[in-house]
PDB file of C-alpha atoms in Angstrom:
ATOM      1  CA  MET A 259      60.993  56.172 110.013  1.00 51.00           C
ATOM      2  CA  VAL A 260      64.397  58.478 111.086  1.00 56.00           C
ATOM      3  CA  LYS A 261      64.426  61.696 110.618  1.00 61.00           C
ATOM      4  CA  PRO A 262      67.784  63.554 109.020  1.00 57.00           C
ATOM      5  CA  LYS A 263      70.122  64.664 111.681  1.00 59.00           C
ATOM      6  CA  TYR A 264      70.700  68.145 109.300  1.00 58.00           C
ATOM      7  CA  LYS A 265      68.246  69.304 106.906  1.00 58.00           C
ATOM      8  CA  GLY A 266      69.851  69.569 103.346  1.00 60.00           C
ATOM      9  CA  ARG A 267      69.499  71.509 100.576  1.00 59.00           C
ATOM     10  CA  SER A 268      66.307  70.208  99.730  1.00 62.00           C
ATOM     11  CA  THR A 269      64.581  72.286 101.896  1.00 68.00           C
ATOM     12  CA  ILE A 270      63.401  75.753 101.374  1.00 71.00           C
ATOM     13  CA  ASN A 271      63.228  78.430 104.122  1.00 73.00           C
ATOM     14  CA  PRO A 272      60.054  80.129 104.496  1.00 79.00           C
ATOM     15  CA  SER A 273      61.698  83.251 105.596  1.00 81.00           C
ATOM     16  CA  LYS A 274      62.217  86.812 103.740  1.00 80.00           C
ATOM     17  CA  ALA A 275      65.386  88.057 105.289  1.00 83.00           C
ATOM     18  CA  SER A 276      68.285  89.313 102.847  1.00 81.00           C
ATOM     19  CA  THR A 277      70.218  86.175 104.555  1.00 81.00           C
ATOM     20  CA  ASN A 278      68.528  83.765 103.491  1.00 82.00           C
ATOM     21  CA  PRO A 279      69.263  82.398  99.820  1.00 79.00           C
ATOM     22  CA  ASP A 280      65.873  80.570  99.071  1.00 78.00           C
ATOM     23  CA  ARG A 281      63.750  83.864  99.580  1.00 80.00           C
ATOM     24  CA  VAL A 282      61.332  84.843  96.886  1.00 78.00           C
ATOM     25  CA  GLN A 283      61.959  87.460  94.597  1.00 78.00           C
ATOM     26  CA  GLY A 284      60.318  90.678  95.912  1.00 72.00           C
ATOM     27  CA  ALA A 285      60.737  94.695  95.728  1.00 67.00           C
ATOM     28  CA  GLY A 286      64.497  93.743  95.245  1.00 64.00           C
ATOM     29  CA  GLY A 287      64.396  92.240  92.146  1.00 71.00           C
ATOM     30  CA  GLN A 288      67.545  91.664  90.456  1.00 76.00           C
ATOM     31  CA  ASN A 289      69.654  93.670  92.854  1.00 80.00           C
ATOM     32  CA  MET A 290      69.482  90.815  95.441  1.00 83.00           C
ATOM     33  CA  ARG A 291      72.247  89.035  96.955  1.00 86.00           C
ATOM     34  CA  ASP A 292      73.232  86.020  95.397  1.00 85.00           C
ATOM     35  CA  ARG A 293      73.796  82.724  97.138  1.00 87.00           C
ATOM     36  CA  ALA A 294      78.076  82.933  97.379  1.00 91.00           C
ATOM     37  CA  THR A 295      77.298  86.687  98.545  1.00 91.00           C
ATOM     38  CA  ILE A 296      75.490  85.470 101.335  1.00 89.00           C
ATOM     39  CA  ARG A 297      77.747  82.869 102.534  1.00 88.00           C
ATOM     40  CA  ARG A 298      80.678  84.823 102.073  1.00 89.00           C
ATOM     41  CA  LEU A 299      78.783  87.757 104.664  1.00 89.00           C
ATOM     42  CA  ASN A 300      77.757  84.827 107.049  1.00 87.00           C
ATOM     43  CA  MET A 301      81.497  83.562 107.279  1.00 86.00           C
ATOM     44  CA  TYR A 302      82.334  86.799 108.453  1.00 87.00           C
ATOM     45  CA  ARG A 303      79.393  86.605 111.143  1.00 89.00           C
ATOM     46  CA  GLN A 304      81.162  83.661 112.476  1.00 87.00           C
ATOM     47  CA  LYS A 305      83.009  83.714 115.960  1.00 88.00           C
ATOM     48  CA  GLU A 306      86.045  81.408 116.816  1.00 88.00           C
ATOM     49  CA  ARG A 307      85.961  78.369 119.149  1.00 90.00           C
ATOM     50  CA  ARG A 308      87.825  78.934 122.572  1.00 92.00           C
ATOM     51  CA  ASN A 309      88.368  76.852 125.220  1.00 93.00           C
ATOM     52  CA  SER A 310      87.438  77.544 129.383  1.00 94.00           C
ATOM     53  CA  ARG A 311      90.954  79.399 129.745  1.00 94.00           C
ATOM     54  CA  GLY A 312      89.825  81.499 126.359  1.00 92.00           C
ATOM     55  CA  LYS A 313      92.586  79.943 123.745  1.00 91.00           C
ATOM     56  CA  VAL A 314      91.281  79.993 120.583  1.00 87.00           C
ATOM     57  CA  ILE A 315      90.600  76.062 119.552  1.00 88.00           C
ATOM     58  CA  LYS A 316      89.785  76.458 116.415  1.00 86.00           C
ATOM     59  CA  PRO A 317      90.002  79.847 114.401  1.00 84.00           C
ATOM     60  CA  LEU A 318      87.944  81.368 112.104  1.00 85.00           C
ATOM     61  CA  GLN A 319      87.259  80.139 108.487  1.00 80.00           C
ATOM     62  CA  TYR A 320      88.964  83.129 106.771  1.00 78.00           C
ATOM     63  CA  GLN A 321      92.067  83.377 109.039  1.00 79.00           C
ATOM     64  CA  SER A 322      94.817  81.323 108.604  1.00 72.00           C
ATOM     65  CA  THR A 323      97.601  80.727 111.540  1.00 71.00           C
ATOM     66  CA  VAL A 324     101.496  80.614 110.480  1.00 71.00           C
ATOM     67  CA  ALA A 325     103.738  78.460 112.210  1.00 74.00           C
ATOM     68  CA  SER A 326     106.720  80.350 114.173  1.00 73.00           C
ATOM     69  CA  GLY A 327     109.467  80.853 112.303  1.00 77.00           C
ATOM     70  CA  THR A 328     108.097  80.680 108.824  1.00 80.00           C
ATOM     71  CA  VAL A 329     109.117  83.140 106.105  1.00 78.00           C
ATOM     72  CA  ALA A 330     106.129  85.040 104.520  1.00 75.00           C
ATOM     73  CA  ARG A 331     106.063  86.068 100.869  1.00 77.00           C
ATOM     74  CA  VAL A 332     104.208  89.354  99.778  1.00 77.00           C
ATOM     75  CA  GLU A 333     103.096  88.446  95.955  1.00 79.00           C
ATOM     76  CA  PRO A 334     103.991  90.813  93.701  1.00 78.00           C
ATOM     77  CA  ASN A 335     101.031  92.698  92.617  1.00 80.00           C
ATOM     78  CA  ILE A 336     100.966  96.269  90.748  1.00 79.00           C
ATOM     79  CA  LYS A 337      98.480  97.134  92.855  1.00 80.00           C
ATOM     80  CA  TRP A 338     100.625  97.326  95.958  1.00 79.00           C
ATOM     81  CA  PHE A 339     103.950  98.078  94.506  1.00 76.00           C
ATOM     82  CA  GLY A 340     102.986 100.703  91.350  1.00 76.00           C
ATOM     83  CA  ASN A 341     103.804 104.166  93.127  1.00 75.00           C
ATOM     84  CA  THR A 342     107.342 103.078  94.951  1.00 75.00           C
ATOM     85  CA  ARG A 343     110.465 104.271  94.002  1.00 75.00           C
ATOM     86  CA  VAL A 344     113.229 101.815  93.739  1.00 76.00           C
ATOM     87  CA  ILE A 345     117.073 102.666  93.408  1.00 77.00           C
ATOM     88  CA  LYS A 346     120.197 100.288  92.768  1.00 82.00           C
ATOM     89  CA  GLN A 347     122.686 100.329  95.493  1.00 82.00           C
ATOM     90  CA  SER A 348     125.542 101.546  93.422  1.00 86.00           C
ATOM     91  CA  SER A 349     123.185 104.548  92.495  1.00 84.00           C
ATOM     92  CA  LEU A 350     122.900 104.792  95.813  1.00 81.00           C
ATOM     93  CA  GLN A 351     126.165 105.175  96.814  1.00 85.00           C
ATOM     94  CA  LYS A 352     126.689 107.446  94.003  1.00 88.00           C
ATOM     95  CA  PHE A 353     124.447 110.047  95.544  1.00 83.00           C
ATOM     96  CA  GLN A 354     125.626 109.274  99.088  1.00 82.00           C
ATOM     97  CA  GLU A 355     129.216 110.360  97.697  1.00 87.00           C
ATOM     98  CA  GLU A 356     127.974 113.629  95.894  1.00 86.00           C
ATOM     99  CA  MET A 357     125.963 114.892  98.726  1.00 83.00           C
ATOM    100  CA  ASP A 358     128.452 114.370 101.444  1.00 83.00           C
ATOM    101  CA  ILE A 359     130.783 116.556  98.847  1.00 87.00           C
ATOM    102  CA  VAL A 360     127.977 118.939  98.411  1.00 84.00           C
ATOM    103  CA  MET A 361     127.103 119.159 102.286  1.00 81.00           C
ATOM    104  CA  LYS A 362     130.702 119.871 103.077  1.00 87.00           C
ATOM    105  CA  ASP A 363     131.183 122.603 100.364  1.00 89.00           C
ATOM    106  CA  PRO A 364     129.933 125.872 102.037  1.00 87.00           C
ATOM    107  CA  TYR A 365     129.607 127.401  98.459  1.00 90.00           C
ATOM    108  CA  ARG A 366     127.062 124.765  97.235  1.00 85.00           C
ATOM    109  CA  VAL A 367     123.769 124.851  97.975  1.00 80.00           C
ATOM    110  CA  VAL A 368     121.334 121.943  97.585  1.00 77.00           C
ATOM    111  CA  MET A 369     117.640 123.049  96.138  1.00 78.00           C
ATOM    112  CA  LYS A 370     114.586 121.613  97.152  1.00 75.00           C
ATOM    113  CA  GLN A 371     115.862 118.789  99.807  1.00 70.00           C
ATOM    114  CA  SER A 372     112.541 117.455 100.124  1.00 69.00           C
ATOM    115  CA  LYS A 373     112.453 115.658  96.945  1.00 69.00           C
ATOM    116  CA  LEU A 374     115.455 113.600  98.035  1.00 68.00           C
ATOM    117  CA  PRO A 375     115.782 110.845 100.239  1.00 68.00           C
ATOM    118  CA  MET A 376     118.121 112.497 102.767  1.00 69.00           C
ATOM    119  CA  SER A 377     117.162 109.540 105.206  1.00 70.00           C
ATOM    120  CA  LEU A 378     119.204 107.436 102.994  1.00 67.00           C
ATOM    121  CA  LEU A 379     122.383 109.242 103.628  1.00 67.00           C
ATOM    122  CA  HIS A 380     122.771 107.943 107.214  1.00 65.00           C
ATOM    123  CA  ASP A 381     122.809 104.695 108.679  1.00 59.00           C
ATOM    124  CA  ARG A 382     121.702 105.555 111.961  1.00 60.00           C
ATOM    125  CA  ILE A 383     120.008 102.038 112.780  1.00 58.00           C
ATOM    126  CA  ARG A 384     122.570 100.547 114.851  1.00 57.00           C
ATOM    127  CA  PRO A 385     125.228 103.297 116.120  1.00 57.00           C
ATOM    128  CA  HIS A 386     128.221 101.515 117.463  1.00 59.00           C
ATOM    129  CA  VAL A 387     128.030 102.755 121.175  1.00 57.00           C
ATOM    130  CA  ARG A 388     131.548 101.186 121.721  1.00 56.00           C
ATOM    131  CA  TRP A 389     133.131 104.076 119.539  1.00 57.00           C
ATOM    132  CA  GLY A 390     131.929 106.857 121.138  1.00 59.00           C
ATOM    133  CA  HIS A 391     133.478 105.759 124.585  1.00 58.00           C
ATOM    134  CA  PRO A 392     137.611 105.693 124.946  1.00 60.00           C
ATOM    135  CA  TRP A 393     139.388 102.278 124.792  1.00 57.00           C
ATOM    136  CA  GLN A 394     140.475 101.119 128.606  1.00 56.00           C
TER     137      GLN A 394
END
């Protein structure tokens, strides 16, 4: 009779390790790991397959590769975006204009500047370098 190539779930593993889903309930009682938890923890323990040059041939099961140039989308979840502040573009422009007026007037003082988004007043992301030099 031919032996099966892989042992299925019909066989019982006699070991008493915490990673064995078929172990006998011992002193742990109801606090033992269930089969799904054991499978998840064993999945984290795996290693990716690499070729002789060290390049990853097959990534890990829980890692997904996204093709270059594709746009990733962040799911709108309250858990991630619950404590963020949002402002309309028109409100931001009005705030910028009023703050410019207040900053130029020497008789007006802004109290509690730390509460205001002062970094939104000036767009210094890409300063125009050519504007600083005279035209020749």
